[in-house]
Amino acid sequence: QQTLRDGRLNPSVTDKLRLFGVGIDSVEKERIAARRDFLAAADAVEADVVIVARPNRPLIERLLSSHPPYALIEAPTPAKQFGKRLSQAIERKGLFLSITTRAAFNMELAGIVCSSLCRCVPLSREKCFDVETALGEALSNAMIHGNLDVTSVLRNDPADFGQYCDLINQRLTAPHYSDRRIELLATWTAVKGLQIEVYDEGRGYDKSSINERPPLEAKCGRGFSLLRQMTDELALADNGRGLKMS
């Protein structure tokens, strides 16, 4: 059965994971390792989990380009346990990301992740384009409408578009909103194919909204319609704060 990590020696979910820190001092790295019961890795290539302070696009691209870890997590690591999704990434030899909205917003994260996935998964160029488009829409929804809590209704009227952009920029500078995390889990099997899950920390969508079709004249609200066209399966999770695509 093919996975995202074929050809690499990987621990089972019961083995201790290997941790590497980028931009964090040794004391902080030891504290995280002790709290999570991780072992220290000599470099990012050997690591199963990489903790990154102040992530930026070139750094994330480099870490995901050649031998990506199971998990890439922005420091400081959240107090809450994300063990379930991390365990799923290890168990299925996939990829888990946990990053703040502030860091992810201008990073074009969909393109970075998709490039990494398409190097590991046998997908056609056309399918890779579909994956990047669907992932981009899911991440945009999670960041703007989920974590930043900015409604798309403001995009319906061109007169309100400036207010829409201003509100996004304001909330990107407000820690209450911008520190909320985006979590992404990607796994692949020969049977189920590529599966991607995106989670935010917002209010959550109403489950009925995933099947709603916006009026033809609507200038917004077409995200789920687009996602339904580009995926085989689409479902909400975690009280509307998560989206599962395959």
PDB file of C-alpha atoms in Angstrom:
ATOM      1  CA  GLN A   1       0.000   0.000   0.000  1.00  0.00           C
ATOM      2  CA  GLN A   2       1.560   3.269  -1.117  1.00  0.00           C
ATOM      3  CA  THR A   3       1.711   6.263   1.236  1.00  0.00           C
ATOM      4  CA  LEU A   4       3.204   9.765   1.332  1.00  0.00           C
ATOM      5  CA  ARG A   5       6.345   8.424   3.020  1.00  0.00           C
ATOM      6  CA  ASP A   6       7.262   5.288   1.089  1.00  0.00           C
ATOM      7  CA  GLY A   7      10.976   4.571   1.077  1.00  0.00           C
ATOM      8  CA  ARG A   8      11.656   6.152   4.467  1.00  0.00           C
ATOM      9  CA  LEU A   9      12.150   4.453   7.814  1.00  0.00           C
ATOM     10  CA  ASN A  10       9.271   5.658   9.959  1.00  0.00           C
ATOM     11  CA  PRO A  11       8.297   5.107  13.565  1.00  0.00           C
ATOM     12  CA  SER A  12       5.027   3.519  14.475  1.00  0.00           C
ATOM     13  CA  VAL A  13       2.566   5.647  16.387  1.00  0.00           C
ATOM     14  CA  THR A  14       3.785   4.009  19.622  1.00  0.00           C
ATOM     15  CA  ASP A  15       7.483   4.862  19.079  1.00  0.00           C
ATOM     16  CA  LYS A  16       8.962   8.103  20.319  1.00  0.00           C
ATOM     17  CA  LEU A  17       8.979  10.806  17.673  1.00  0.00           C
ATOM     18  CA  ARG A  18      12.084  12.727  16.675  1.00  0.00           C
ATOM     19  CA  LEU A  19      11.897  16.510  17.097  1.00  0.00           C
ATOM     20  CA  PHE A  20      13.877  19.285  15.433  1.00  0.00           C
ATOM     21  CA  GLY A  21      13.497  22.998  16.116  1.00  0.00           C
ATOM     22  CA  VAL A  22      14.072  25.867  13.669  1.00  0.00           C
ATOM     23  CA  GLY A  23      14.529  29.321  15.174  1.00  0.00           C
ATOM     24  CA  ILE A  24      13.941  28.164  18.749  1.00  0.00           C
ATOM     25  CA  ASP A  25      16.643  27.960  21.406  1.00  0.00           C
ATOM     26  CA  SER A  26      17.845  24.706  22.908  1.00  0.00           C
ATOM     27  CA  VAL A  27      16.077  25.309  26.235  1.00  0.00           C
ATOM     28  CA  GLU A  28      12.708  25.767  24.514  1.00  0.00           C
ATOM     29  CA  LYS A  29      13.340  22.724  22.307  1.00  0.00           C
ATOM     30  CA  GLU A  30      14.130  20.579  25.357  1.00  0.00           C
ATOM     31  CA  ARG A  31      11.006  21.867  27.115  1.00  0.00           C
ATOM     32  CA  ILE A  32       8.802  20.933  24.128  1.00  0.00           C
ATOM     33  CA  ALA A  33      10.508  17.546  23.781  1.00  0.00           C
ATOM     34  CA  ALA A  34       9.964  16.769  27.455  1.00  0.00           C
ATOM     35  CA  ARG A  35       6.337  17.913  27.419  1.00  0.00           C
ATOM     36  CA  ARG A  36       5.530  15.874  24.320  1.00  0.00           C
ATOM     37  CA  ASP A  37       7.901  12.965  25.087  1.00  0.00           C
ATOM     38  CA  PHE A  38       9.904  13.490  21.874  1.00  0.00           C
ATOM     39  CA  LEU A  39      13.503  12.587  21.121  1.00  0.00           C
ATOM     40  CA  ALA A  40      15.900  15.158  19.659  1.00  0.00           C
ATOM     41  CA  ALA A  41      16.780  14.896  15.962  1.00  0.00           C
ATOM     42  CA  ALA A  42      20.108  16.070  14.571  1.00  0.00           C
ATOM     43  CA  ASP A  43      18.498  17.910  11.665  1.00  0.00           C
ATOM     44  CA  ALA A  44      15.178  18.441   9.882  1.00  0.00           C
ATOM     45  CA  VAL A  45      15.771  15.528   7.499  1.00  0.00           C
ATOM     46  CA  GLU A  46      15.837  13.051  10.394  1.00  0.00           C
ATOM     47  CA  ALA A  47      12.897  14.655  12.199  1.00  0.00           C
ATOM     48  CA  ASP A  48       9.342  13.392  12.373  1.00  0.00           C
ATOM     49  CA  VAL A  49       8.158  16.683  13.888  1.00  0.00           C
ATOM     50  CA  VAL A  50       9.637  20.106  13.105  1.00  0.00           C
ATOM     51  CA  ILE A  51       8.790  23.081  15.332  1.00  0.00           C
ATOM     52  CA  VAL A  52       9.307  26.417  13.572  1.00  0.00           C
ATOM     53  CA  ALA A  53       9.491  29.906  15.047  1.00  0.00           C
ATOM     54  CA  ARG A  54       8.497  32.763  12.713  1.00  0.00           C
ATOM     55  CA  PRO A  55       7.707  30.617   9.668  1.00  0.00           C
ATOM     56  CA  ASN A  56       7.917  32.202   6.228  1.00  0.00           C
ATOM     57  CA  ARG A  57       7.409  30.947   2.708  1.00  0.00           C
ATOM     58  CA  PRO A  58      11.049  30.139   1.760  1.00  0.00           C
ATOM     59  CA  LEU A  59      11.546  28.246   5.026  1.00  0.00           C
ATOM     60  CA  ILE A  60       8.342  26.203   4.735  1.00  0.00           C
ATOM     61  CA  GLU A  61       9.093  25.450   1.068  1.00  0.00           C
ATOM     62  CA  ARG A  62      12.559  24.210   2.010  1.00  0.00           C
ATOM     63  CA  LEU A  63      11.283  22.022   4.837  1.00  0.00           C
ATOM     64  CA  LEU A  64       8.602  20.437   2.647  1.00  0.00           C
ATOM     65  CA  SER A  65      10.639  20.178  -0.544  1.00  0.00           C
ATOM     66  CA  SER A  66      12.860  17.099  -0.230  1.00  0.00           C
ATOM     67  CA  HIS A  67      12.096  14.928   2.789  1.00  0.00           C
ATOM     68  CA  PRO A  68       9.102  16.439   4.567  1.00  0.00           C
ATOM     69  CA  PRO A  69       8.406  15.493   8.176  1.00  0.00           C
ATOM     70  CA  TYR A  70       5.164  14.065   9.436  1.00  0.00           C
ATOM     71  CA  ALA A  71       4.370  17.318  11.212  1.00  0.00           C
ATOM     72  CA  LEU A  72       5.322  20.965  10.812  1.00  0.00           C
ATOM     73  CA  ILE A  73       4.157  23.074  13.749  1.00  0.00           C
ATOM     74  CA  GLU A  74       4.578  26.777  14.390  1.00  0.00           C
ATOM     75  CA  ALA A  75       6.041  27.762  17.758  1.00  0.00           C
ATOM     76  CA  PRO A  76       4.961  28.355  20.408  1.00  0.00           C
ATOM     77  CA  THR A  77       3.251  25.000  20.317  1.00  0.00           C
ATOM     78  CA  PRO A  78      -0.403  25.250  21.346  1.00  0.00           C
ATOM     79  CA  ALA A  79      -1.338  24.232  24.867  1.00  0.00           C
ATOM     80  CA  LYS A  80      -4.198  22.098  23.594  1.00  0.00           C
ATOM     81  CA  GLN A  81      -3.465  18.560  22.479  1.00  0.00           C
ATOM     82  CA  PHE A  82      -3.506  17.968  18.740  1.00  0.00           C
ATOM     83  CA  GLY A  83      -2.400  14.389  19.247  1.00  0.00           C
ATOM     84  CA  LYS A  84      -5.195  12.802  17.252  1.00  0.00           C
ATOM     85  CA  ARG A  85      -4.348  14.440  13.925  1.00  0.00           C
ATOM     86  CA  LEU A  86      -0.625  14.130  14.543  1.00  0.00           C
ATOM     87  CA  SER A  87      -1.112  10.429  15.306  1.00  0.00           C
ATOM     88  CA  GLN A  88      -3.128  10.012  12.099  1.00  0.00           C
ATOM     89  CA  ALA A  89      -0.330  11.612  10.086  1.00  0.00           C
ATOM     90  CA  ILE A  90       2.192   9.193  11.596  1.00  0.00           C
ATOM     91  CA  GLU A  91      -0.072   6.162  11.375  1.00  0.00           C
ATOM     92  CA  ARG A  92      -0.909   6.822   7.718  1.00  0.00           C
ATOM     93  CA  LYS A  93       2.516   8.272   6.891  1.00  0.00           C
ATOM     94  CA  GLY A  94       0.991  11.581   5.889  1.00  0.00           C
ATOM     95  CA  LEU A  95       1.523  15.258   6.674  1.00  0.00           C
ATOM     96  CA  PHE A  96       0.193  17.438   9.513  1.00  0.00           C
ATOM     97  CA  LEU A  97       0.581  21.226   9.674  1.00  0.00           C
ATOM     98  CA  SER A  98      -0.373  23.574  12.512  1.00  0.00           C
ATOM     99  CA  ILE A  99       0.226  27.261  11.767  1.00  0.00           C
ATOM    100  CA  THR A 100      -1.262  30.582  12.840  1.00  0.00           C
ATOM    101  CA  THR A 101      -3.494  32.533  10.488  1.00  0.00           C
ATOM    102  CA  ARG A 102      -1.074  35.472  10.661  1.00  0.00           C
ATOM    103  CA  ALA A 103       1.800  33.350   9.337  1.00  0.00           C
ATOM    104  CA  ALA A 104      -0.240  31.429   6.763  1.00  0.00           C
ATOM    105  CA  PHE A 105      -2.205  34.306   5.252  1.00  0.00           C
ATOM    106  CA  ASN A 106       0.355  35.687   2.776  1.00  0.00           C
ATOM    107  CA  MET A 107       2.321  32.469   2.323  1.00  0.00           C
ATOM    108  CA  GLU A 108       0.343  30.869  -0.539  1.00  0.00           C
ATOM    109  CA  LEU A 109       0.278  27.760   1.614  1.00  0.00           C
ATOM    110  CA  ALA A 110      -1.903  25.802  -0.819  1.00  0.00           C
ATOM    111  CA  GLY A 111       0.771  25.949  -3.517  1.00  0.00           C
ATOM    112  CA  ILE A 112       3.565  24.948  -1.130  1.00  0.00           C
ATOM    113  CA  VAL A 113       1.653  21.987   0.293  1.00  0.00           C
ATOM    114  CA  CYS A 114       0.383  20.869  -3.093  1.00  0.00           C
ATOM    115  CA  SER A 115       3.897  20.909  -4.578  1.00  0.00           C
ATOM    116  CA  SER A 116       5.062  18.679  -1.736  1.00  0.00           C
ATOM    117  CA  LEU A 117       2.097  16.315  -2.090  1.00  0.00           C
ATOM    118  CA  CYS A 118       2.432  16.041  -5.859  1.00  0.00           C
ATOM    119  CA  ARG A 119       6.067  14.985  -5.486  1.00  0.00           C
ATOM    120  CA  CYS A 120       4.976  12.144  -3.214  1.00  0.00           C
ATOM    121  CA  VAL A 121       1.653  11.098  -4.734  1.00  0.00           C
ATOM    122  CA  PRO A 122       1.143   9.809  -8.317  1.00  0.00           C
ATOM    123  CA  LEU A 123      -1.192  12.548  -9.601  1.00  0.00           C
ATOM    124  CA  SER A 124      -1.517  13.969 -13.095  1.00  0.00           C
ATOM    125  CA  ARG A 125      -0.714  17.641 -13.709  1.00  0.00           C
ATOM    126  CA  GLU A 126      -4.420  18.333 -14.141  1.00  0.00           C
ATOM    127  CA  LYS A 127      -5.249  16.615 -10.843  1.00  0.00           C
ATOM    128  CA  CYS A 128      -2.504  18.531  -9.045  1.00  0.00           C
ATOM    129  CA  PHE A 129      -4.087  21.768 -10.315  1.00  0.00           C
ATOM    130  CA  ASP A 130      -7.475  20.649  -8.988  1.00  0.00           C
ATOM    131  CA  VAL A 131      -5.951  19.759  -5.613  1.00  0.00           C
ATOM    132  CA  GLU A 132      -4.226  23.142  -5.307  1.00  0.00           C
ATOM    133  CA  THR A 133      -7.405  24.998  -6.295  1.00  0.00           C
ATOM    134  CA  ALA A 134      -9.571  23.067  -3.831  1.00  0.00           C
ATOM    135  CA  LEU A 135      -7.007  23.371  -1.035  1.00  0.00           C
ATOM    136  CA  GLY A 136      -6.626  27.097  -1.695  1.00  0.00           C
ATOM    137  CA  GLU A 137     -10.378  27.607  -1.391  1.00  0.00           C
ATOM    138  CA  ALA A 138     -10.563  25.526   1.796  1.00  0.00           C
ATOM    139  CA  LEU A 139      -7.661  27.410   3.399  1.00  0.00           C
ATOM    140  CA  SER A 140      -9.091  30.783   2.365  1.00  0.00           C
ATOM    141  CA  ASN A 141     -12.447  29.903   3.933  1.00  0.00           C
ATOM    142  CA  ALA A 142     -10.748  28.675   7.108  1.00  0.00           C
ATOM    143  CA  MET A 143      -8.611  31.793   7.492  1.00  0.00           C
ATOM    144  CA  ILE A 144     -11.002  34.560   6.431  1.00  0.00           C
ATOM    145  CA  HIS A 145     -14.457  33.285   7.359  1.00  0.00           C
ATOM    146  CA  GLY A 146     -13.328  30.955  10.145  1.00  0.00           C
ATOM    147  CA  ASN A 147     -10.438  32.378  12.145  1.00  0.00           C
ATOM    148  CA  LEU A 148     -10.730  36.062  11.170  1.00  0.00           C
ATOM    149  CA  ASP A 149     -14.537  35.858  11.343  1.00  0.00           C
ATOM    150  CA  VAL A 150     -15.052  38.120   8.298  1.00  0.00           C
ATOM    151  CA  THR A 151     -18.320  37.492   6.503  1.00  0.00           C
ATOM    152  CA  SER A 152     -18.363  37.093   2.724  1.00  0.00           C
ATOM    153  CA  VAL A 153     -21.569  39.169   2.548  1.00  0.00           C
ATOM    154  CA  LEU A 154     -19.397  42.293   2.432  1.00  0.00           C
ATOM    155  CA  ARG A 155     -18.160  41.149  -0.991  1.00  0.00           C
ATOM    156  CA  ASN A 156     -21.634  41.188  -2.529  1.00  0.00           C
ATOM    157  CA  ASP A 157     -21.700  44.964  -2.894  1.00  0.00           C
ATOM    158  CA  PRO A 158     -18.655  46.620  -4.534  1.00  0.00           C
ATOM    159  CA  ALA A 159     -19.235  49.585  -2.221  1.00  0.00           C
ATOM    160  CA  ASP A 160     -18.474  47.337   0.758  1.00  0.00           C
ATOM    161  CA  PHE A 161     -15.389  45.658  -0.682  1.00  0.00           C
ATOM    162  CA  GLY A 162     -13.027  48.219   0.833  1.00  0.00           C
ATOM    163  CA  GLN A 163     -14.569  47.561   4.240  1.00  0.00           C
ATOM    164  CA  TYR A 164     -14.113  43.817   3.662  1.00  0.00           C
ATOM    165  CA  CYS A 165     -10.385  44.246   2.945  1.00  0.00           C
ATOM    166  CA  ASP A 166      -9.902  46.694   5.821  1.00  0.00           C
ATOM    167  CA  LEU A 167     -11.537  44.289   8.273  1.00  0.00           C
ATOM    168  CA  ILE A 168      -9.273  41.438   7.157  1.00  0.00           C
ATOM    169  CA  ASN A 169      -6.163  43.626   7.591  1.00  0.00           C
ATOM    170  CA  GLN A 170      -7.328  44.839  11.010  1.00  0.00           C
ATOM    171  CA  ARG A 171      -7.919  41.327  12.287  1.00  0.00           C
ATOM    172  CA  LEU A 172      -4.591  40.088  10.956  1.00  0.00           C
ATOM    173  CA  THR A 173      -2.980  42.495  13.445  1.00  0.00           C
ATOM    174  CA  ALA A 174      -5.250  41.478  16.334  1.00  0.00           C
ATOM    175  CA  PRO A 175      -3.848  38.448  18.212  1.00  0.00           C
ATOM    176  CA  HIS A 176      -7.334  37.311  19.248  1.00  0.00           C
ATOM    177  CA  TYR A 177      -7.979  36.486  15.583  1.00  0.00           C
ATOM    178  CA  SER A 178      -4.550  36.151  13.963  1.00  0.00           C
ATOM    179  CA  ASP A 179      -3.181  33.699  16.554  1.00  0.00           C
ATOM    180  CA  ARG A 180      -5.964  31.237  15.767  1.00  0.00           C
ATOM    181  CA  ARG A 181      -4.528  28.215  14.020  1.00  0.00           C
ATOM    182  CA  ILE A 182      -5.059  26.471  10.736  1.00  0.00           C
ATOM    183  CA  GLU A 183      -4.493  22.736  10.921  1.00  0.00           C
ATOM    184  CA  LEU A 184      -4.076  20.580   7.836  1.00  0.00           C
ATOM    185  CA  LEU A 185      -3.902  16.799   7.588  1.00  0.00           C
ATOM    186  CA  ALA A 186      -3.063  15.114   4.277  1.00  0.00           C
ATOM    187  CA  THR A 187      -2.896  11.348   3.774  1.00  0.00           C
ATOM    188  CA  TRP A 188      -2.758   9.002   0.803  1.00  0.00           C
ATOM    189  CA  THR A 189      -3.540   5.349   0.261  1.00  0.00           C
ATOM    190  CA  ALA A 190      -3.890   3.383  -2.951  1.00  0.00           C
ATOM    191  CA  VAL A 191      -7.459   2.470  -1.957  1.00  0.00           C
ATOM    192  CA  LYS A 192      -8.824   5.825  -0.803  1.00  0.00           C
ATOM    193  CA  GLY A 193      -6.528   8.103  -2.766  1.00  0.00           C
ATOM    194  CA  LEU A 194      -5.566  11.554  -1.492  1.00  0.00           C
ATOM    195  CA  GLN A 195      -7.507  12.815   1.522  1.00  0.00           C
ATOM    196  CA  ILE A 196      -7.114  16.348   2.879  1.00  0.00           C
ATOM    197  CA  GLU A 197      -8.620  17.830   6.024  1.00  0.00           C
ATOM    198  CA  VAL A 198      -8.508  21.539   6.932  1.00  0.00           C
ATOM    199  CA  TYR A 199      -9.494  22.828  10.382  1.00  0.00           C
ATOM    200  CA  ASP A 200      -9.865  26.311  11.870  1.00  0.00           C
ATOM    201  CA  GLU A 201     -10.750  27.752  15.281  1.00  0.00           C
ATOM    202  CA  GLY A 202     -13.712  29.861  14.198  1.00  0.00           C
ATOM    203  CA  ARG A 203     -17.432  29.550  14.848  1.00  0.00           C
ATOM    204  CA  GLY A 204     -17.950  26.769  12.324  1.00  0.00           C
ATOM    205  CA  TYR A 205     -20.247  26.422   9.317  1.00  0.00           C
ATOM    206  CA  ASP A 206     -23.801  25.205   9.530  1.00  0.00           C
ATOM    207  CA  LYS A 207     -23.771  21.660   8.112  1.00  0.00           C
ATOM    208  CA  SER A 208     -26.647  22.487   5.759  1.00  0.00           C
ATOM    209  CA  SER A 209     -24.574  25.202   4.064  1.00  0.00           C
ATOM    210  CA  ILE A 210     -22.324  22.676   2.350  1.00  0.00           C
ATOM    211  CA  ASN A 211     -25.138  21.651  -0.018  1.00  0.00           C
ATOM    212  CA  GLU A 212     -26.622  25.118  -0.575  1.00  0.00           C
ATOM    213  CA  ARG A 213     -26.355  26.629  -4.045  1.00  0.00           C
ATOM    214  CA  PRO A 214     -25.937  30.421  -4.152  1.00  0.00           C
ATOM    215  CA  PRO A 215     -28.197  32.534  -6.412  1.00  0.00           C
ATOM    216  CA  LEU A 216     -26.804  33.150  -9.876  1.00  0.00           C
ATOM    217  CA  GLU A 217     -26.479  36.863  -9.174  1.00  0.00           C
ATOM    218  CA  ALA A 218     -24.516  36.319  -5.931  1.00  0.00           C
ATOM    219  CA  LYS A 219     -20.955  37.691  -5.894  1.00  0.00           C
ATOM    220  CA  CYS A 220     -19.884  35.403  -3.044  1.00  0.00           C
ATOM    221  CA  GLY A 221     -20.767  32.122  -1.367  1.00  0.00           C
ATOM    222  CA  ARG A 222     -19.627  29.935  -4.252  1.00  0.00           C
ATOM    223  CA  GLY A 223     -16.795  28.225  -2.373  1.00  0.00           C
ATOM    224  CA  PHE A 224     -18.617  25.015  -1.493  1.00  0.00           C
ATOM    225  CA  SER A 225     -20.052  24.771  -5.031  1.00  0.00           C
ATOM    226  CA  LEU A 226     -16.506  24.966  -6.416  1.00  0.00           C
ATOM    227  CA  LEU A 227     -15.241  22.400  -3.925  1.00  0.00           C
ATOM    228  CA  ARG A 228     -18.045  19.967  -4.759  1.00  0.00           C
ATOM    229  CA  GLN A 229     -17.052  20.140  -8.434  1.00  0.00           C
ATOM    230  CA  MET A 230     -13.366  19.528  -7.742  1.00  0.00           C
ATOM    231  CA  THR A 231     -13.617  16.722  -5.167  1.00  0.00           C
ATOM    232  CA  ASP A 232     -15.091  13.221  -5.072  1.00  0.00           C
ATOM    233  CA  GLU A 233     -16.244  13.586  -1.466  1.00  0.00           C
ATOM    234  CA  LEU A 234     -16.774  16.689   0.653  1.00  0.00           C
ATOM    235  CA  ALA A 235     -17.913  16.805   4.283  1.00  0.00           C
ATOM    236  CA  LEU A 236     -17.874  19.128   7.276  1.00  0.00           C
ATOM    237  CA  ALA A 237     -16.354  17.996  10.581  1.00  0.00           C
ATOM    238  CA  ASP A 238     -15.714  19.274  14.105  1.00  0.00           C
ATOM    239  CA  ASN A 239     -18.994  21.222  14.347  1.00  0.00           C
ATOM    240  CA  GLY A 240     -18.388  22.949  11.028  1.00  0.00           C
ATOM    241  CA  ARG A 241     -14.819  24.000  11.829  1.00  0.00           C
ATOM    242  CA  GLY A 242     -13.291  21.273   9.690  1.00  0.00           C
ATOM    243  CA  LEU A 243     -13.565  20.313   6.029  1.00  0.00           C
ATOM    244  CA  LYS A 244     -12.715  16.855   4.685  1.00  0.00           C
ATOM    245  CA  MET A 245     -11.983  16.404   0.971  1.00  0.00           C
ATOM    246  CA  SER A 246     -11.047  13.389  -1.107  1.00  0.00           C
TER     247      SER A 246
END
